[in-house]
Amino acid sequence: MKKVISSTIAVAALAAAPFAANAADSSDPIIIPTHNWSSQIVMSHVVGQMFESMGNNVEFVSTDSQAVYESVRLGDVTLELEVWEGAFGVAFNEALAKGGLHDVGDHNAVTREDWWYPLWTKDHCPGLPDWEALNECAALFATPETGDKGRFLGGPVDWLKHDAERVEALGMNFTVVNAGSAAAIWAEIAAAEKTMKPVVVFNWTPNFAEAVWPGEFVEFPEYFEGCKEDASLGPNPNMTYDCGNPANGYLKKAAWDGMKDKWPKAYGVLTKLSFTNPQIAEMAKLVDVDEMEPEDAATIWLENNKDVWMPWLQ
Ligand code: TMO
């Protein structure tokens, strides 16, 4: 059941919020891209509603999460609120090198995105979380679709395009199947839970899932600088992607270079804002567990966390 909350609550609460009176922001809309996982959509609305409370106009556009870095660089969208190192570090760095976008600093959150299993899987494959132990258990994960190979359910293709490369680089007996949506991953875990069936899927933290299903990330050869770019490095001297994703990854904010001059006040807020792991997990939970619409989840989050964000508007 969807819960509907008046989006006027936060705006009314904010009318009194003071902010610096220097150069005015443009009345053109600040364009915020949204992607296909809940925390990013809710966070985008949280920040969008903060900007609106300051008198800015805001528009949201649903955007491919890899291609967005090119869009920010060109100013077609104004910023990006969740640059996850594991999934988007490469795309972000490529756009950074071309110019037009810049790093607006890290969130407090520490991130990890990788192959993951609910804890009951370990009962069937006790050598976990080691990746070689997982590989020896590959037959446990075999399905009609994957033949005698294990099935790994990856995220939608725009998140990470390199699970298949990793399987090849590490010589694993797995086939990568990409989920059509994040919801398909949660459905797979929930279905497996009924019979405690072993499954291995893509997952990440911070996320609502960690509060619902205790689990662990698979430990692959540790991430190192150059793993994704330089084949000669790492355990396989002939292939890239012979490593896991960073276990302590960053979560960055990025902006179009022109934002600073066009919307100086909103830009100032963007430089200050920073969310923690529990705050981001809560944003996802409001949608994925409580089934709110993202706009309403953002309004509620702002209502419940005034002490967190109001100081950023000073
Ligand atoms: C980009 N993601 C958080 C879904 O891994």
PDB file of C-alpha atoms and ligand atoms in Angstrom:
ATOM      1  CA  MET A   1       0.000   0.000   0.000  1.00  0.00           C
ATOM      2  CA  LYS A   2       1.318   3.449  -0.892  1.00  0.00           C
ATOM      3  CA  LYS A   3       1.361   6.086   1.778  1.00  0.00           C
ATOM      4  CA  VAL A   4       0.688   9.617   0.604  1.00  0.00           C
ATOM      5  CA  ILE A   5       2.104  12.492   2.576  1.00  0.00           C
ATOM      6  CA  SER A   6       1.521  16.163   1.931  1.00  0.00           C
ATOM      7  CA  SER A   7       4.671  17.577   0.354  1.00  0.00           C
ATOM      8  CA  THR A   8       3.841  20.978   1.800  1.00  0.00           C
ATOM      9  CA  ILE A   9       5.024  19.941   5.282  1.00  0.00           C
ATOM     10  CA  ALA A  10       8.725  20.446   4.664  1.00  0.00           C
ATOM     11  CA  VAL A  11       8.277  23.546   2.588  1.00  0.00           C
ATOM     12  CA  ALA A  12       6.204  25.215   5.306  1.00  0.00           C
ATOM     13  CA  ALA A  13       8.735  24.189   7.936  1.00  0.00           C
ATOM     14  CA  LEU A  14      11.469  25.703   5.856  1.00  0.00           C
ATOM     15  CA  ALA A  15       9.974  29.069   5.041  1.00  0.00           C
ATOM     16  CA  ALA A  16      11.750  30.559   8.041  1.00  0.00           C
ATOM     17  CA  ALA A  17      15.158  29.045   7.308  1.00  0.00           C
ATOM     18  CA  PRO A  18      17.734  31.823   6.911  1.00  0.00           C
ATOM     19  CA  PHE A  19      20.444  31.755   4.255  1.00  0.00           C
ATOM     20  CA  ALA A  20      23.199  34.036   3.060  1.00  0.00           C
ATOM     21  CA  ALA A  21      22.100  36.993   0.944  1.00  0.00           C
ATOM     22  CA  ASN A  22      24.814  37.373  -1.682  1.00  0.00           C
ATOM     23  CA  ALA A  23      24.540  36.802  -5.460  1.00  0.00           C
ATOM     24  CA  ALA A  24      21.124  35.451  -6.439  1.00  0.00           C
ATOM     25  CA  ASP A  25      20.623  32.051  -8.026  1.00  0.00           C
ATOM     26  CA  SER A  26      19.259  31.826 -11.572  1.00  0.00           C
ATOM     27  CA  SER A  27      15.537  31.081 -11.803  1.00  0.00           C
ATOM     28  CA  ASP A  28      16.296  28.406 -14.419  1.00  0.00           C
ATOM     29  CA  PRO A  29      15.661  24.945 -12.996  1.00  0.00           C
ATOM     30  CA  ILE A  30      18.505  23.047 -11.384  1.00  0.00           C
ATOM     31  CA  ILE A  31      18.342  19.699 -13.167  1.00  0.00           C
ATOM     32  CA  ILE A  32      18.849  16.697 -10.896  1.00  0.00           C
ATOM     33  CA  PRO A  33      19.277  13.244 -12.493  1.00  0.00           C
ATOM     34  CA  THR A  34      17.633  10.221 -10.889  1.00  0.00           C
ATOM     35  CA  HIS A  35      18.633   6.579 -11.437  1.00  0.00           C
ATOM     36  CA  ASN A  36      17.323   3.114 -10.675  1.00  0.00           C
ATOM     37  CA  TRP A  37      18.028   2.521  -6.991  1.00  0.00           C
ATOM     38  CA  SER A  38      16.031   3.976  -4.135  1.00  0.00           C
ATOM     39  CA  SER A  39      18.532   5.883  -2.008  1.00  0.00           C
ATOM     40  CA  GLN A  40      19.685   7.892  -5.033  1.00  0.00           C
ATOM     41  CA  ILE A  41      16.133   8.810  -5.997  1.00  0.00           C
ATOM     42  CA  VAL A  42      15.168   9.787  -2.442  1.00  0.00           C
ATOM     43  CA  MET A  43      18.402  11.711  -1.858  1.00  0.00           C
ATOM     44  CA  SER A  44      17.826  13.587  -5.118  1.00  0.00           C
ATOM     45  CA  HIS A  45      14.382  14.640  -3.877  1.00  0.00           C
ATOM     46  CA  VAL A  46      15.739  15.489  -0.416  1.00  0.00           C
ATOM     47  CA  VAL A  47      18.288  17.861  -1.933  1.00  0.00           C
ATOM     48  CA  GLY A  48      15.789  19.090  -4.548  1.00  0.00           C
ATOM     49  CA  GLN A  49      13.316  20.004  -1.791  1.00  0.00           C
ATOM     50  CA  MET A  50      16.114  21.749   0.113  1.00  0.00           C
ATOM     51  CA  PHE A  51      16.872  23.819  -3.005  1.00  0.00           C
ATOM     52  CA  GLU A  52      13.157  24.575  -3.485  1.00  0.00           C
ATOM     53  CA  SER A  53      12.907  25.760   0.109  1.00  0.00           C
ATOM     54  CA  MET A  54      15.576  28.347  -0.797  1.00  0.00           C
ATOM     55  CA  GLY A  55      13.447  29.580  -3.706  1.00  0.00           C
ATOM     56  CA  ASN A  56      15.157  27.608  -6.482  1.00  0.00           C
ATOM     57  CA  ASN A  57      13.388  25.826  -9.300  1.00  0.00           C
ATOM     58  CA  VAL A  58      14.224  22.148  -9.646  1.00  0.00           C
ATOM     59  CA  GLU A  59      13.555  19.511 -12.291  1.00  0.00           C
ATOM     60  CA  PHE A  60      14.239  15.785 -12.093  1.00  0.00           C
ATOM     61  CA  VAL A  61      15.202  13.667 -15.094  1.00  0.00           C
ATOM     62  CA  SER A  62      15.517   9.904 -15.113  1.00  0.00           C
ATOM     63  CA  THR A  63      18.979   9.186 -16.541  1.00  0.00           C
ATOM     64  CA  ASP A  64      21.265   6.227 -17.290  1.00  0.00           C
ATOM     65  CA  SER A  65      23.690   5.995 -14.366  1.00  0.00           C
ATOM     66  CA  GLN A  66      26.835   5.616 -16.533  1.00  0.00           C
ATOM     67  CA  ALA A  67      25.927   8.137 -19.249  1.00  0.00           C
ATOM     68  CA  VAL A  68      25.039  10.747 -16.607  1.00  0.00           C
ATOM     69  CA  TYR A  69      28.678  11.796 -16.180  1.00  0.00           C
ATOM     70  CA  GLU A  70      28.780  12.965 -19.784  1.00  0.00           C
ATOM     71  CA  SER A  71      25.474  14.826 -19.190  1.00  0.00           C
ATOM     72  CA  VAL A  72      26.861  16.593 -16.091  1.00  0.00           C
ATOM     73  CA  ARG A  73      30.059  17.477 -17.965  1.00  0.00           C
ATOM     74  CA  LEU A  74      28.022  19.117 -20.741  1.00  0.00           C
ATOM     75  CA  GLY A  75      25.680  20.892 -18.296  1.00  0.00           C
ATOM     76  CA  ASP A  76      22.608  18.995 -19.551  1.00  0.00           C
ATOM     77  CA  VAL A  77      22.073  18.017 -15.919  1.00  0.00           C
ATOM     78  CA  THR A  78      23.473  20.134 -13.088  1.00  0.00           C
ATOM     79  CA  LEU A  79      24.884  17.645 -10.591  1.00  0.00           C
ATOM     80  CA  GLU A  80      25.060  14.044  -9.396  1.00  0.00           C
ATOM     81  CA  LEU A  81      24.462  13.199  -5.729  1.00  0.00           C
ATOM     82  CA  GLU A  82      25.641   9.564  -5.567  1.00  0.00           C
ATOM     83  CA  VAL A  83      28.902   8.773  -7.346  1.00  0.00           C
ATOM     84  CA  TRP A  84      29.600   5.241  -6.059  1.00  0.00           C
ATOM     85  CA  GLU A  85      33.244   4.326  -6.487  1.00  0.00           C
ATOM     86  CA  GLY A  86      32.628   0.668  -7.367  1.00  0.00           C
ATOM     87  CA  ALA A  87      30.050   1.182 -10.096  1.00  0.00           C
ATOM     88  CA  PHE A  88      30.847   4.626 -11.430  1.00  0.00           C
ATOM     89  CA  GLY A  89      34.466   5.465 -10.533  1.00  0.00           C
ATOM     90  CA  VAL A  90      35.634   4.723 -14.081  1.00  0.00           C
ATOM     91  CA  ALA A  91      32.874   6.754 -15.816  1.00  0.00           C
ATOM     92  CA  PHE A  92      33.363   9.638 -13.358  1.00  0.00           C
ATOM     93  CA  ASN A  93      37.141   9.733 -13.919  1.00  0.00           C
ATOM     94  CA  GLU A  94      36.724   9.674 -17.694  1.00  0.00           C
ATOM     95  CA  ALA A  95      34.368  12.680 -17.582  1.00  0.00           C
ATOM     96  CA  LEU A  96      36.674  14.450 -15.114  1.00  0.00           C
ATOM     97  CA  ALA A  97      39.582  14.043 -17.533  1.00  0.00           C
ATOM     98  CA  LYS A  98      37.541  15.477 -20.431  1.00  0.00           C
ATOM     99  CA  GLY A  99      36.553  18.507 -18.346  1.00  0.00           C
ATOM    100  CA  GLY A 100      33.312  20.314 -17.537  1.00  0.00           C
ATOM    101  CA  LEU A 101      32.464  18.528 -14.288  1.00  0.00           C
ATOM    102  CA  HIS A 102      34.222  18.487 -10.935  1.00  0.00           C
ATOM    103  CA  ASP A 103      34.358  16.651  -7.626  1.00  0.00           C
ATOM    104  CA  VAL A 104      32.284  18.457  -4.943  1.00  0.00           C
ATOM    105  CA  GLY A 105      33.587  16.250  -2.121  1.00  0.00           C
ATOM    106  CA  ASP A 106      32.723  12.987  -0.418  1.00  0.00           C
ATOM    107  CA  HIS A 107      29.733  12.078   1.668  1.00  0.00           C
ATOM    108  CA  ASN A 108      30.560  10.785   5.131  1.00  0.00           C
ATOM    109  CA  ALA A 109      29.306   7.356   3.964  1.00  0.00           C
ATOM    110  CA  VAL A 110      31.688   4.489   3.188  1.00  0.00           C
ATOM    111  CA  THR A 111      30.357   2.247   0.424  1.00  0.00           C
ATOM    112  CA  ARG A 112      30.767  -1.284  -0.835  1.00  0.00           C
ATOM    113  CA  GLU A 113      29.144  -2.853  -3.898  1.00  0.00           C
ATOM    114  CA  ASP A 114      29.822  -6.449  -4.787  1.00  0.00           C
ATOM    115  CA  TRP A 115      28.715 -10.067  -4.984  1.00  0.00           C
ATOM    116  CA  TRP A 116      26.766 -10.830  -1.808  1.00  0.00           C
ATOM    117  CA  TYR A 117      24.808 -13.704  -0.254  1.00  0.00           C
ATOM    118  CA  PRO A 118      22.210 -13.986   2.506  1.00  0.00           C
ATOM    119  CA  LEU A 119      23.752 -15.780   5.488  1.00  0.00           C
ATOM    120  CA  TRP A 120      21.851 -19.053   5.003  1.00  0.00           C
ATOM    121  CA  THR A 121      23.891 -19.595   1.820  1.00  0.00           C
ATOM    122  CA  LYS A 122      26.958 -20.164   3.988  1.00  0.00           C
ATOM    123  CA  ASP A 123      25.323 -23.246   5.584  1.00  0.00           C
ATOM    124  CA  HIS A 124      25.626 -24.885   2.156  1.00  0.00           C
ATOM    125  CA  CYS A 125      29.079 -23.510   1.327  1.00  0.00           C
ATOM    126  CA  PRO A 126      31.032 -23.118   4.580  1.00  0.00           C
ATOM    127  CA  GLY A 127      34.243 -21.825   2.941  1.00  0.00           C
ATOM    128  CA  LEU A 128      32.510 -18.500   2.222  1.00  0.00           C
ATOM    129  CA  PRO A 129      33.125 -15.563   2.014  1.00  0.00           C
ATOM    130  CA  ASP A 130      36.276 -16.584   0.092  1.00  0.00           C
ATOM    131  CA  TRP A 131      35.724 -16.350  -3.687  1.00  0.00           C
ATOM    132  CA  GLU A 132      37.610 -19.585  -4.420  1.00  0.00           C
ATOM    133  CA  ALA A 133      35.367 -21.432  -1.959  1.00  0.00           C
ATOM    134  CA  LEU A 134      32.357 -19.884  -3.721  1.00  0.00           C
ATOM    135  CA  ASN A 135      33.730 -21.104  -7.031  1.00  0.00           C
ATOM    136  CA  GLU A 136      34.088 -24.651  -5.709  1.00  0.00           C
ATOM    137  CA  CYS A 137      30.400 -24.466  -4.692  1.00  0.00           C
ATOM    138  CA  ALA A 138      29.320 -23.195  -8.136  1.00  0.00           C
ATOM    139  CA  ALA A 139      27.109 -26.266  -8.757  1.00  0.00           C
ATOM    140  CA  LEU A 140      24.939 -25.219  -5.778  1.00  0.00           C
ATOM    141  CA  PHE A 141      23.928 -22.132  -7.751  1.00  0.00           C
ATOM    142  CA  ALA A 142      23.282 -23.889 -11.064  1.00  0.00           C
ATOM    143  CA  THR A 143      19.876 -23.379 -12.708  1.00  0.00           C
ATOM    144  CA  PRO A 144      18.340 -24.629 -15.974  1.00  0.00           C
ATOM    145  CA  GLU A 145      19.209 -21.208 -17.405  1.00  0.00           C
ATOM    146  CA  THR A 146      22.927 -21.519 -16.555  1.00  0.00           C
ATOM    147  CA  GLY A 147      23.492 -25.265 -17.160  1.00  0.00           C
ATOM    148  CA  ASP A 148      26.318 -26.582 -14.986  1.00  0.00           C
ATOM    149  CA  LYS A 149      27.564 -23.076 -14.168  1.00  0.00           C
ATOM    150  CA  GLY A 150      26.477 -21.193 -11.086  1.00  0.00           C
ATOM    151  CA  ARG A 151      24.074 -18.286 -11.536  1.00  0.00           C
ATOM    152  CA  PHE A 152      25.092 -14.848 -10.331  1.00  0.00           C
ATOM    153  CA  LEU A 153      22.309 -12.268 -10.450  1.00  0.00           C
ATOM    154  CA  GLY A 154      23.985  -8.961 -11.260  1.00  0.00           C
ATOM    155  CA  GLY A 155      22.425  -5.510 -11.206  1.00  0.00           C
ATOM    156  CA  PRO A 156      20.857  -3.787 -14.196  1.00  0.00           C
ATOM    157  CA  VAL A 157      23.464  -3.426 -16.947  1.00  0.00           C
ATOM    158  CA  ASP A 158      23.995   0.303 -16.396  1.00  0.00           C
ATOM    159  CA  TRP A 159      25.435  -0.233 -12.879  1.00  0.00           C
ATOM    160  CA  LEU A 160      28.409  -2.440 -13.603  1.00  0.00           C
ATOM    161  CA  LYS A 161      29.255  -3.893 -16.921  1.00  0.00           C
ATOM    162  CA  HIS A 162      32.156  -5.976 -15.687  1.00  0.00           C
ATOM    163  CA  ASP A 163      30.970  -8.997 -13.691  1.00  0.00           C
ATOM    164  CA  ALA A 164      31.370 -11.183 -16.773  1.00  0.00           C
ATOM    165  CA  GLU A 165      34.934  -9.879 -17.232  1.00  0.00           C
ATOM    166  CA  ARG A 166      35.694 -10.732 -13.619  1.00  0.00           C
ATOM    167  CA  VAL A 167      34.286 -14.249 -14.050  1.00  0.00           C
ATOM    168  CA  GLU A 168      36.552 -14.699 -17.048  1.00  0.00           C
ATOM    169  CA  ALA A 169      39.626 -13.068 -15.516  1.00  0.00           C
ATOM    170  CA  LEU A 170      39.379 -15.268 -12.415  1.00  0.00           C
ATOM    171  CA  GLY A 171      38.342 -18.416 -14.293  1.00  0.00           C
ATOM    172  CA  MET A 172      35.081 -18.828 -12.389  1.00  0.00           C
ATOM    173  CA  ASN A 173      32.362 -21.406 -13.076  1.00  0.00           C
ATOM    174  CA  PHE A 174      29.616 -18.802 -13.039  1.00  0.00           C
ATOM    175  CA  THR A 175      27.288 -17.174 -15.549  1.00  0.00           C
ATOM    176  CA  VAL A 176      26.229 -13.579 -14.995  1.00  0.00           C
ATOM    177  CA  VAL A 177      22.526 -12.808 -15.410  1.00  0.00           C
ATOM    178  CA  ASN A 178      21.594  -9.113 -15.213  1.00  0.00           C
ATOM    179  CA  ALA A 179      18.486  -8.166 -13.244  1.00  0.00           C
ATOM    180  CA  GLY A 180      16.035  -5.858 -15.004  1.00  0.00           C
ATOM    181  CA  SER A 181      15.661  -3.725 -11.887  1.00  0.00           C
ATOM    182  CA  ALA A 182      16.758  -3.494  -8.257  1.00  0.00           C
ATOM    183  CA  ALA A 183      13.340  -4.893  -7.285  1.00  0.00           C
ATOM    184  CA  ALA A 184      14.202  -8.118  -9.137  1.00  0.00           C
ATOM    185  CA  ILE A 185      17.200  -8.604  -6.816  1.00  0.00           C
ATOM    186  CA  TRP A 186      15.061  -8.159  -3.683  1.00  0.00           C
ATOM    187  CA  ALA A 187      12.451 -10.553  -5.119  1.00  0.00           C
ATOM    188  CA  GLU A 188      15.168 -13.167  -5.732  1.00  0.00           C
ATOM    189  CA  ILE A 189      16.425 -12.970  -2.141  1.00  0.00           C
ATOM    190  CA  ALA A 190      12.886 -13.053  -0.716  1.00  0.00           C
ATOM    191  CA  ALA A 191      11.985 -16.102  -2.830  1.00  0.00           C
ATOM    192  CA  ALA A 192      15.186 -17.929  -1.795  1.00  0.00           C
ATOM    193  CA  GLU A 193      14.463 -17.160   1.857  1.00  0.00           C
ATOM    194  CA  LYS A 194      11.320 -19.326   1.811  1.00  0.00           C
ATOM    195  CA  THR A 195      13.378 -22.495   1.404  1.00  0.00           C
ATOM    196  CA  MET A 196      16.782 -21.127   2.509  1.00  0.00           C
ATOM    197  CA  LYS A 197      18.022 -21.775  -1.018  1.00  0.00           C
ATOM    198  CA  PRO A 198      21.617 -20.614  -1.645  1.00  0.00           C
ATOM    199  CA  VAL A 199      21.838 -17.527  -3.863  1.00  0.00           C
ATOM    200  CA  VAL A 200      24.533 -15.028  -4.793  1.00  0.00           C
ATOM    201  CA  VAL A 201      23.479 -11.604  -6.050  1.00  0.00           C
ATOM    202  CA  PHE A 202      24.785  -8.064  -6.467  1.00  0.00           C
ATOM    203  CA  ASN A 203      24.167  -5.915  -3.401  1.00  0.00           C
ATOM    204  CA  TRP A 204      25.606  -2.833  -1.756  1.00  0.00           C
ATOM    205  CA  THR A 205      25.893  -0.843   1.437  1.00  0.00           C
ATOM    206  CA  PRO A 206      24.468   1.530   2.613  1.00  0.00           C
ATOM    207  CA  ASN A 207      21.137  -0.029   1.697  1.00  0.00           C
ATOM    208  CA  PHE A 208      17.904  -1.085   3.396  1.00  0.00           C
ATOM    209  CA  ALA A 209      18.712  -4.753   2.679  1.00  0.00           C
ATOM    210  CA  GLU A 210      21.282  -5.095   5.450  1.00  0.00           C
ATOM    211  CA  ALA A 211      18.550  -4.546   8.072  1.00  0.00           C
ATOM    212  CA  VAL A 212      16.257  -7.123   6.422  1.00  0.00           C
ATOM    213  CA  TRP A 213      18.611  -9.973   5.425  1.00  0.00           C
ATOM    214  CA  PRO A 214      21.857 -10.528   7.335  1.00  0.00           C
ATOM    215  CA  GLY A 215      24.521 -11.438   4.777  1.00  0.00           C
ATOM    216  CA  GLU A 216      28.109 -11.038   3.635  1.00  0.00           C
ATOM    217  CA  PHE A 217      30.041  -9.836   0.624  1.00  0.00           C
ATOM    218  CA  VAL A 218      32.166 -12.374  -1.240  1.00  0.00           C
ATOM    219  CA  GLU A 219      35.875 -11.642  -0.671  1.00  0.00           C
ATOM    220  CA  PHE A 220      37.561 -11.422  -4.075  1.00  0.00           C
ATOM    221  CA  PRO A 221      41.235 -10.555  -4.635  1.00  0.00           C
ATOM    222  CA  GLU A 222      41.466  -7.147  -3.006  1.00  0.00           C
ATOM    223  CA  TYR A 223      40.845  -4.068  -5.163  1.00  0.00           C
ATOM    224  CA  PHE A 224      43.966  -2.161  -6.190  1.00  0.00           C
ATOM    225  CA  GLU A 225      44.612   0.943  -8.264  1.00  0.00           C
ATOM    226  CA  GLY A 226      44.715   0.000 -11.950  1.00  0.00           C
ATOM    227  CA  CYS A 227      42.779  -3.265 -11.630  1.00  0.00           C
ATOM    228  CA  LYS A 228      40.096  -2.051 -14.020  1.00  0.00           C
ATOM    229  CA  GLU A 229      42.491  -0.420 -16.491  1.00  0.00           C
ATOM    230  CA  ASP A 230      45.810  -2.295 -16.590  1.00  0.00           C
ATOM    231  CA  ALA A 231      45.663  -5.974 -17.589  1.00  0.00           C
ATOM    232  CA  SER A 232      49.247  -6.661 -16.482  1.00  0.00           C
ATOM    233  CA  LEU A 233      48.412  -5.917 -12.829  1.00  0.00           C
ATOM    234  CA  GLY A 234      46.726  -8.364 -10.455  1.00  0.00           C
ATOM    235  CA  PRO A 235      46.554 -12.157 -10.233  1.00  0.00           C
ATOM    236  CA  ASN A 236      45.736 -12.585 -13.965  1.00  0.00           C
ATOM    237  CA  PRO A 237      48.564 -10.911 -15.928  1.00  0.00           C
ATOM    238  CA  ASN A 238      46.509 -10.864 -19.154  1.00  0.00           C
ATOM    239  CA  MET A 239      43.170  -9.467 -18.033  1.00  0.00           C
ATOM    240  CA  THR A 240      41.603  -6.496 -16.269  1.00  0.00           C
ATOM    241  CA  TYR A 241      38.880  -6.850 -13.610  1.00  0.00           C
ATOM    242  CA  ASP A 242      40.774  -9.591 -11.728  1.00  0.00           C
ATOM    243  CA  CYS A 243      39.771  -8.006  -8.395  1.00  0.00           C
ATOM    244  CA  GLY A 244      36.789  -7.197  -6.200  1.00  0.00           C
ATOM    245  CA  ASN A 245      35.274  -3.735  -5.937  1.00  0.00           C
ATOM    246  CA  PRO A 246      36.721  -1.411  -3.267  1.00  0.00           C
ATOM    247  CA  ALA A 247      35.674  -2.616   0.203  1.00  0.00           C
ATOM    248  CA  ASN A 248      35.830   0.945   1.573  1.00  0.00           C
ATOM    249  CA  GLY A 249      34.634   2.898  -1.444  1.00  0.00           C
ATOM    250  CA  TYR A 250      33.821   6.579  -1.639  1.00  0.00           C
ATOM    251  CA  LEU A 251      30.451   8.173  -2.279  1.00  0.00           C
ATOM    252  CA  LYS A 252      31.005  11.501  -3.999  1.00  0.00           C
ATOM    253  CA  LYS A 253      29.023  14.494  -5.154  1.00  0.00           C
ATOM    254  CA  ALA A 254      29.783  15.905  -8.608  1.00  0.00           C
ATOM    255  CA  ALA A 255      28.689  19.119 -10.339  1.00  0.00           C
ATOM    256  CA  TRP A 256      28.753  20.796 -13.715  1.00  0.00           C
ATOM    257  CA  ASP A 257      31.479  23.478 -13.636  1.00  0.00           C
ATOM    258  CA  GLY A 258      28.898  26.156 -14.516  1.00  0.00           C
ATOM    259  CA  MET A 259      26.726  25.466 -11.444  1.00  0.00           C
ATOM    260  CA  LYS A 260      28.889  27.595  -9.168  1.00  0.00           C
ATOM    261  CA  ASP A 261      28.240  30.807 -11.132  1.00  0.00           C
ATOM    262  CA  LYS A 262      24.668  30.137 -12.191  1.00  0.00           C
ATOM    263  CA  TRP A 263      23.302  28.925  -8.814  1.00  0.00           C
ATOM    264  CA  PRO A 264      25.916  30.094  -6.247  1.00  0.00           C
ATOM    265  CA  LYS A 265      23.682  29.561  -3.194  1.00  0.00           C
ATOM    266  CA  ALA A 266      22.554  26.096  -4.180  1.00  0.00           C
ATOM    267  CA  TYR A 267      26.165  25.265  -5.054  1.00  0.00           C
ATOM    268  CA  GLY A 268      27.240  26.402  -1.586  1.00  0.00           C
ATOM    269  CA  VAL A 269      24.711  24.015  -0.042  1.00  0.00           C
ATOM    270  CA  LEU A 270      25.914  21.200  -2.302  1.00  0.00           C
ATOM    271  CA  THR A 271      29.488  21.660  -1.075  1.00  0.00           C
ATOM    272  CA  LYS A 272      28.343  21.367   2.562  1.00  0.00           C
ATOM    273  CA  LEU A 273      25.870  18.514   2.424  1.00  0.00           C
ATOM    274  CA  SER A 274      27.057  15.045   3.399  1.00  0.00           C
ATOM    275  CA  PHE A 275      25.064  11.958   4.337  1.00  0.00           C
ATOM    276  CA  THR A 276      26.071   9.028   6.550  1.00  0.00           C
ATOM    277  CA  ASN A 277      25.525   5.280   6.023  1.00  0.00           C
ATOM    278  CA  PRO A 278      22.491   5.112   8.365  1.00  0.00           C
ATOM    279  CA  GLN A 279      20.922   8.203   6.777  1.00  0.00           C
ATOM    280  CA  ILE A 280      21.236   6.726   3.276  1.00  0.00           C
ATOM    281  CA  ALA A 281      19.975   3.294   4.407  1.00  0.00           C
ATOM    282  CA  GLU A 282      16.935   5.062   5.915  1.00  0.00           C
ATOM    283  CA  MET A 283      16.229   6.878   2.624  1.00  0.00           C
ATOM    284  CA  ALA A 284      16.166   3.515   0.806  1.00  0.00           C
ATOM    285  CA  LYS A 285      14.051   1.872   3.513  1.00  0.00           C
ATOM    286  CA  LEU A 286      11.293   4.480   3.273  1.00  0.00           C
ATOM    287  CA  VAL A 287      10.756   3.349  -0.328  1.00  0.00           C
ATOM    288  CA  ASP A 288      11.790  -0.325  -0.406  1.00  0.00           C
ATOM    289  CA  VAL A 289      10.258  -1.396   2.911  1.00  0.00           C
ATOM    290  CA  ASP A 290       7.668   1.278   3.736  1.00  0.00           C
ATOM    291  CA  GLU A 291       6.610   1.575   0.074  1.00  0.00           C
ATOM    292  CA  MET A 292       6.435   5.357  -0.016  1.00  0.00           C
ATOM    293  CA  GLU A 293       6.748   7.362  -3.202  1.00  0.00           C
ATOM    294  CA  PRO A 294      10.263   8.913  -3.382  1.00  0.00           C
ATOM    295  CA  GLU A 295       8.934  12.490  -3.124  1.00  0.00           C
ATOM    296  CA  ASP A 296       7.009  11.629   0.047  1.00  0.00           C
ATOM    297  CA  ALA A 297       9.958   9.696   1.478  1.00  0.00           C
ATOM    298  CA  ALA A 298      12.114  12.785   0.942  1.00  0.00           C
ATOM    299  CA  THR A 299       9.573  15.054   2.670  1.00  0.00           C
ATOM    300  CA  ILE A 300       9.389  12.720   5.672  1.00  0.00           C
ATOM    301  CA  TRP A 301      13.156  12.372   5.802  1.00  0.00           C
ATOM    302  CA  LEU A 302      13.526  16.178   5.865  1.00  0.00           C
ATOM    303  CA  GLU A 303      10.856  16.454   8.578  1.00  0.00           C
ATOM    304  CA  ASN A 304      12.678  13.913  10.742  1.00  0.00           C
ATOM    305  CA  ASN A 305      16.197  15.252  10.212  1.00  0.00           C
ATOM    306  CA  LYS A 306      16.017  19.044  10.454  1.00  0.00           C
ATOM    307  CA  ASP A 307      18.999  19.149  12.770  1.00  0.00           C
ATOM    308  CA  VAL A 308      21.058  17.390  10.072  1.00  0.00           C
ATOM    309  CA  TRP A 309      20.336  19.555   7.033  1.00  0.00           C
ATOM    310  CA  MET A 310      19.188  22.956   8.248  1.00  0.00           C
ATOM    311  CA  PRO A 311      22.746  23.969   9.199  1.00  0.00           C
ATOM    312  CA  TRP A 312      23.797  23.393   5.548  1.00  0.00           C
ATOM    313  CA  LEU A 313      21.458  26.201   4.482  1.00  0.00           C
ATOM    314  CA  GLN A 314      22.948  28.817   6.801  1.00  0.00           C
TER     315      GLN A 314
HETATM  316  C1  TMO B   1      25.114   1.844  -7.711  1.00  0.00           C
HETATM  317  N1  TMO B   1      24.609   0.918  -6.702  1.00  0.00           N
HETATM  318  C2  TMO B   1      24.477   1.592  -5.402  1.00  0.00           C
HETATM  319  C3  TMO B   1      23.281   0.399  -7.113  1.00  0.00           C
HETATM  320  O1  TMO B   1      25.474  -0.099  -6.577  1.00  0.00           O
END
